[in-house]
GROMACS .gro file of C-alpha atoms in nm:
model
  237
    1UNK     CA    1  -1.498  -0.231   1.552
    2UNK     CA    2  -1.450  -0.121   1.179
    3UNK     CA    3  -1.298  -0.344   0.923
    4UNK     CA    4  -0.983  -0.178   0.913
    5UNK     CA    5  -0.912  -0.125   1.257
    6UNK     CA    6  -1.010  -0.518   1.315
    7UNK     CA    7  -0.777  -0.604   1.040
    8UNK     CA    8  -0.494  -0.407   1.196
    9UNK     CA    9  -0.563  -0.563   1.545
   10UNK     CA   10  -0.531  -0.880   1.370
   11UNK     CA   11  -0.208  -0.821   1.243
   12UNK     CA   12  -0.073  -0.711   1.558
   13UNK     CA   13  -0.188  -1.028   1.758
   14UNK     CA   14  -0.018  -1.260   1.490
   15UNK     CA   15   0.292  -1.068   1.494
   16UNK     CA   16   0.311  -1.011   1.879
   17UNK     CA   17   0.200  -1.363   1.978
   18UNK     CA   18   0.346  -1.563   1.687
   19UNK     CA   19   0.046  -1.770   1.649
   20UNK     CA   20  -0.333  -1.762   1.717
   21UNK     CA   21  -0.654  -1.958   1.619
   22UNK     CA   22  -0.974  -1.823   1.461
   23UNK     CA   23  -1.159  -1.865   1.807
   24UNK     CA   24  -0.892  -1.687   1.987
   25UNK     CA   25  -0.913  -1.401   1.720
   26UNK     CA   26  -1.281  -1.380   1.752
   27UNK     CA   27  -1.272  -1.348   2.134
   28UNK     CA   28  -0.989  -1.068   2.088
   29UNK     CA   29  -1.148  -0.841   1.851
   30UNK     CA   30  -1.513  -0.917   1.907
   31UNK     CA   31  -1.621  -1.063   1.591
   32UNK     CA   32  -1.771  -1.380   1.448
   33UNK     CA   33  -1.605  -1.660   1.290
   34UNK     CA   34  -1.727  -1.551   0.932
   35UNK     CA   35  -1.599  -1.178   1.001
   36UNK     CA   36  -1.264  -1.317   1.079
   37UNK     CA   37  -1.243  -1.538   0.797
   38UNK     CA   38  -1.321  -1.238   0.571
   39UNK     CA   39  -1.069  -1.026   0.713
   40UNK     CA   40  -0.800  -1.277   0.680
   41UNK     CA   41  -0.895  -1.328   0.298
   42UNK     CA   42  -0.871  -0.926   0.268
   43UNK     CA   43  -0.535  -0.929   0.458
   44UNK     CA   44  -0.400  -1.202   0.220
   45UNK     CA   45  -0.531  -0.986  -0.070
   46UNK     CA   46  -0.297  -0.696   0.039
   47UNK     CA   47   0.022  -0.920   0.043
   48UNK     CA   48   0.014  -1.078   0.409
   49UNK     CA   49   0.147  -1.451   0.402
   50UNK     CA   50  -0.123  -1.593   0.666
   51UNK     CA   51  -0.028  -1.967   0.712
   52UNK     CA   52  -0.294  -2.183   0.830
   53UNK     CA   53  -0.185  -2.521   0.970
   54UNK     CA   54  -0.444  -2.792   1.038
   55UNK     CA   55  -0.471  -3.054   1.301
   56UNK     CA   56  -0.394  -3.060   1.683
   57UNK     CA   57  -0.175  -2.784   1.785
   58UNK     CA   58  -0.199  -2.578   1.449
   59UNK     CA   59  -0.329  -2.237   1.416
   60UNK     CA   60  -0.256  -1.923   1.227
   61UNK     CA   61   0.095  -1.780   1.176
   62UNK     CA   62   0.207  -1.465   0.984
   63UNK     CA   63   0.507  -1.475   0.778
   64UNK     CA   64   0.689  -1.142   0.892
   65UNK     CA   65   0.854  -1.078   0.580
   66UNK     CA   66   0.531  -1.028   0.406
   67UNK     CA   67   0.432  -0.719   0.605
   68UNK     CA   68   0.440  -0.450   0.372
   69UNK     CA   69   0.469  -0.122   0.534
   70UNK     CA   70   0.431   0.077   0.216
   71UNK     CA   71   0.088  -0.077   0.183
   72UNK     CA   72  -0.031   0.124   0.478
   73UNK     CA   73   0.126   0.450   0.373
   74UNK     CA   74  -0.069   0.696   0.171
   75UNK     CA   75   0.111   0.958  -0.049
   76UNK     CA   76   0.071   1.240   0.180
   77UNK     CA   77   0.206   1.027   0.456
   78UNK     CA   78   0.507   0.960   0.283
   79UNK     CA   79   0.562   1.310   0.162
   80UNK     CA   80   0.517   1.422   0.528
   81UNK     CA   81   0.807   1.177   0.642
   82UNK     CA   82   1.018   1.338   0.348
   83UNK     CA   83   0.975   1.673   0.502
   84UNK     CA   84   1.060   1.565   0.844
   85UNK     CA   85   1.360   1.410   0.722
   86UNK     CA   86   1.459   1.678   0.470
   87UNK     CA   87   1.467   1.914   0.765
   88UNK     CA   88   1.691   1.697   0.967
   89UNK     CA   89   1.937   1.672   0.685
   90UNK     CA   90   1.938   2.045   0.648
   91UNK     CA   91   1.980   2.111   1.016
   92UNK     CA   92   2.311   1.919   0.981
   93UNK     CA   93   2.348   1.821   1.338
   94UNK     CA   94   2.063   1.604   1.419
   95UNK     CA   95   2.144   1.228   1.527
   96UNK     CA   96   2.017   0.928   1.316
   97UNK     CA   97   1.935   1.163   1.009
   98UNK     CA   98   2.144   0.909   0.768
   99UNK     CA   99   1.960   0.611   0.901
  100UNK     CA  100   1.618   0.787   0.853
  101UNK     CA  101   1.707   0.868   0.510
  102UNK     CA  102   1.797   0.532   0.428
  103UNK     CA  103   1.489   0.384   0.562
  104UNK     CA  104   1.256   0.633   0.385
  105UNK     CA  105   1.451   0.553   0.038
  106UNK     CA  106   1.363   0.168   0.090
  107UNK     CA  107   0.996   0.267   0.150
  108UNK     CA  108   0.962   0.483  -0.177
  109UNK     CA  109   1.142   0.227  -0.393
  110UNK     CA  110   0.878  -0.016  -0.306
  111UNK     CA  111   0.605   0.250  -0.397
  112UNK     CA  112   0.350   0.125  -0.695
  113UNK     CA  113   0.411   0.333  -1.011
  114UNK     CA  114   0.070   0.534  -0.964
  115UNK     CA  115   0.168   0.652  -0.599
  116UNK     CA  116   0.528   0.743  -0.707
  117UNK     CA  117   0.408   0.967  -0.964
  118UNK     CA  118   0.188   1.148  -0.714
  119UNK     CA  119   0.455   1.146  -0.473
  120UNK     CA  120   0.693   1.317  -0.728
  121UNK     CA  121   0.430   1.599  -0.799
  122UNK     CA  122   0.457   1.660  -0.437
  123UNK     CA  123   0.808   1.673  -0.427
  124UNK     CA  124   0.837   1.932  -0.698
  125UNK     CA  125   0.691   2.165  -0.439
  126UNK     CA  126   0.912   2.110  -0.168
  127UNK     CA  127   1.247   2.306  -0.156
  128UNK     CA  128   1.529   2.304   0.115
  129UNK     CA  129   1.818   2.547   0.145
  130UNK     CA  130   2.043   2.712   0.405
  131UNK     CA  131   1.912   3.036   0.595
  132UNK     CA  132   2.118   3.348   0.504
  133UNK     CA  133   2.327   3.453   0.785
  134UNK     CA  134   2.176   3.800   0.770
  135UNK     CA  135   1.846   3.669   0.871
  136UNK     CA  136   1.754   3.762   1.262
  137UNK     CA  137   1.588   3.477   1.416
  138UNK     CA  138   1.592   3.600   1.755
  139UNK     CA  139   1.248   3.727   1.703
  140UNK     CA  140   1.078   3.405   1.572
  141UNK     CA  141   0.726   3.401   1.730
  142UNK     CA  142   0.466   3.146   1.839
  143UNK     CA  143   0.293   2.989   1.521
  144UNK     CA  144  -0.079   2.992   1.506
  145UNK     CA  145  -0.230   2.685   1.606
  146UNK     CA  146  -0.465   2.678   1.314
  147UNK     CA  147  -0.188   2.708   1.042
  148UNK     CA  148  -0.071   2.375   0.985
  149UNK     CA  149  -0.401   2.172   0.946
  150UNK     CA  150  -0.542   2.496   0.746
  151UNK     CA  151  -0.238   2.493   0.524
  152UNK     CA  152  -0.197   2.122   0.475
  153UNK     CA  153  -0.556   2.108   0.346
  154UNK     CA  154  -0.523   2.423   0.130
  155UNK     CA  155  -0.183   2.268  -0.025
  156UNK     CA  156  -0.303   1.907  -0.095
  157UNK     CA  157  -0.647   2.009  -0.242
  158UNK     CA  158  -0.526   2.309  -0.405
  159UNK     CA  159  -0.736   2.548  -0.241
  160UNK     CA  160  -0.693   2.936  -0.155
  161UNK     CA  161  -0.564   3.011   0.188
  162UNK     CA  162  -0.653   3.337   0.363
  163UNK     CA  163  -0.487   3.485   0.660
  164UNK     CA  164  -0.360   3.801   0.836
  165UNK     CA  165  -0.013   3.878   0.795
  166UNK     CA  166   0.271   4.101   0.958
  167UNK     CA  167   0.576   4.163   0.744
  168UNK     CA  168   0.947   4.228   0.903
  169UNK     CA  169   0.860   4.611   0.940
  170UNK     CA  170   0.537   4.528   1.144
  171UNK     CA  171   0.287   4.634   0.863
  172UNK     CA  172  -0.036   4.420   0.887
  173UNK     CA  173  -0.225   4.302   0.567
  174UNK     CA  174  -0.498   4.052   0.488
  175UNK     CA  175  -0.402   3.798   0.200
  176UNK     CA  176  -0.569   3.561  -0.012
  177UNK     CA  177  -0.321   3.326  -0.194
  178UNK     CA  178  -0.268   3.018  -0.355
  179UNK     CA  179  -0.019   2.767  -0.180
  180UNK     CA  180   0.246   2.658  -0.438
  181UNK     CA  181   0.531   2.532  -0.261
  182UNK     CA  182   0.736   2.484   0.091
  183UNK     CA  183   1.059   2.639   0.134
  184UNK     CA  184   1.239   2.499   0.434
  185UNK     CA  185   1.546   2.719   0.569
  186UNK     CA  186   1.602   2.582   0.902
  187UNK     CA  187   1.506   2.678   1.173
  188UNK     CA  188   1.255   2.855   0.966
  189UNK     CA  189   1.006   2.771   0.676
  190UNK     CA  190   0.800   2.950   0.461
  191UNK     CA  191   0.482   2.955   0.268
  192UNK     CA  192   0.553   3.023  -0.102
  193UNK     CA  193   0.229   3.122  -0.263
  194UNK     CA  194   0.096   3.315  -0.574
  195UNK     CA  195  -0.082   3.615  -0.454
  196UNK     CA  196  -0.350   3.707  -0.713
  197UNK     CA  197  -0.385   4.058  -0.578
  198UNK     CA  198  -0.001   4.148  -0.657
  199UNK     CA  199  -0.012   3.873  -0.958
  200UNK     CA  200   0.350   3.753  -0.821
  201UNK     CA  201   0.488   3.512  -0.593
  202UNK     CA  202   0.524   3.574  -0.242
  203UNK     CA  203   0.705   3.423   0.064
  204UNK     CA  204   0.528   3.424   0.388
  205UNK     CA  205   0.730   3.329   0.723
  206UNK     CA  206   0.484   3.100   0.925
  207UNK     CA  207   0.519   3.265   1.245
  208UNK     CA  208   0.393   3.582   1.099
  209UNK     CA  209   0.068   3.450   0.955
  210UNK     CA  210  -0.254   3.463   1.203
  211UNK     CA  211  -0.612   3.336   1.169
  212UNK     CA  212  -0.563   3.120   0.874
  213UNK     CA  213  -0.862   2.979   0.688
  214UNK     CA  214  -0.917   2.753   0.398
  215UNK     CA  215  -1.118   2.921   0.118
  216UNK     CA  216  -1.387   2.668  -0.040
  217UNK     CA  217  -1.430   2.701  -0.412
  218UNK     CA  218  -1.257   2.620  -0.727
  219UNK     CA  219  -0.905   2.459  -0.706
  220UNK     CA  220  -0.596   2.663  -0.839
  221UNK     CA  221  -0.332   2.567  -1.105
  222UNK     CA  222   0.013   2.502  -0.989
  223UNK     CA  223   0.277   2.726  -1.117
  224UNK     CA  224   0.653   2.675  -1.152
  225UNK     CA  225   0.856   2.851  -0.893
  226UNK     CA  226   1.219   2.997  -0.944
  227UNK     CA  227   1.441   3.000  -0.636
  228UNK     CA  228   1.798   3.125  -0.592
  229UNK     CA  229   2.090   2.906  -0.673
  230UNK     CA  230   2.134   2.780  -0.290
  231UNK     CA  231   1.787   2.629  -0.270
  232UNK     CA  232   1.732   2.297  -0.415
  233UNK     CA  233   1.414   2.095  -0.452
  234UNK     CA  234   1.417   1.767  -0.253
  235UNK     CA  235   1.501   1.467  -0.452
  236UNK     CA  236   1.417   1.127  -0.336
  237UNK     CA  237   1.157   0.914  -0.548
   0.00000   0.00000   0.00000
């Protein structure tokens, strides 16, 4: 078992059982006493308060108030949560949206400064707005199974994305673009990208994208995208 998985198992055991011993943890995770001691030291360095009581009846105890959820979350993970909750808010009728919003705000407030800067950079690329009433959603199709992982990698690593595209009139083209932003207009969302072949920004409805593939090569630069007044960037952190 790798160190991160082993340490996560130790935390789960202490949280669920209330108390444990070095010997019990050794048996539970299948590691030596010295390995468990190193893991406990690493967990304490992360901010977990693990109390060791000596003597008969003593053991290891985890202070539950020391468990820092944000220490386990990467910036892309927090960003993914924001996307989900922003979509809930934009939909306007989903239960528990306000509670989810409140919980996410608490997570973001405890992010260290470097992670907060990275998160704000990503938030500048996330826009939410109302779907225009004239947009026909009766013909929304299936999303290509390869789109989400390809888009996520291209967006986060600033790599170009190539795909086949069918526009509203049924015209088929092959595109190679630089993903710049996400536009969420429930129940639809769009890839907003710079299209070098047209030297302009284009919006691509995700259910009209096929055969997506990340282009290995140099990274592109981020551009400032202008949206209509009804579309706003997501503001959290």
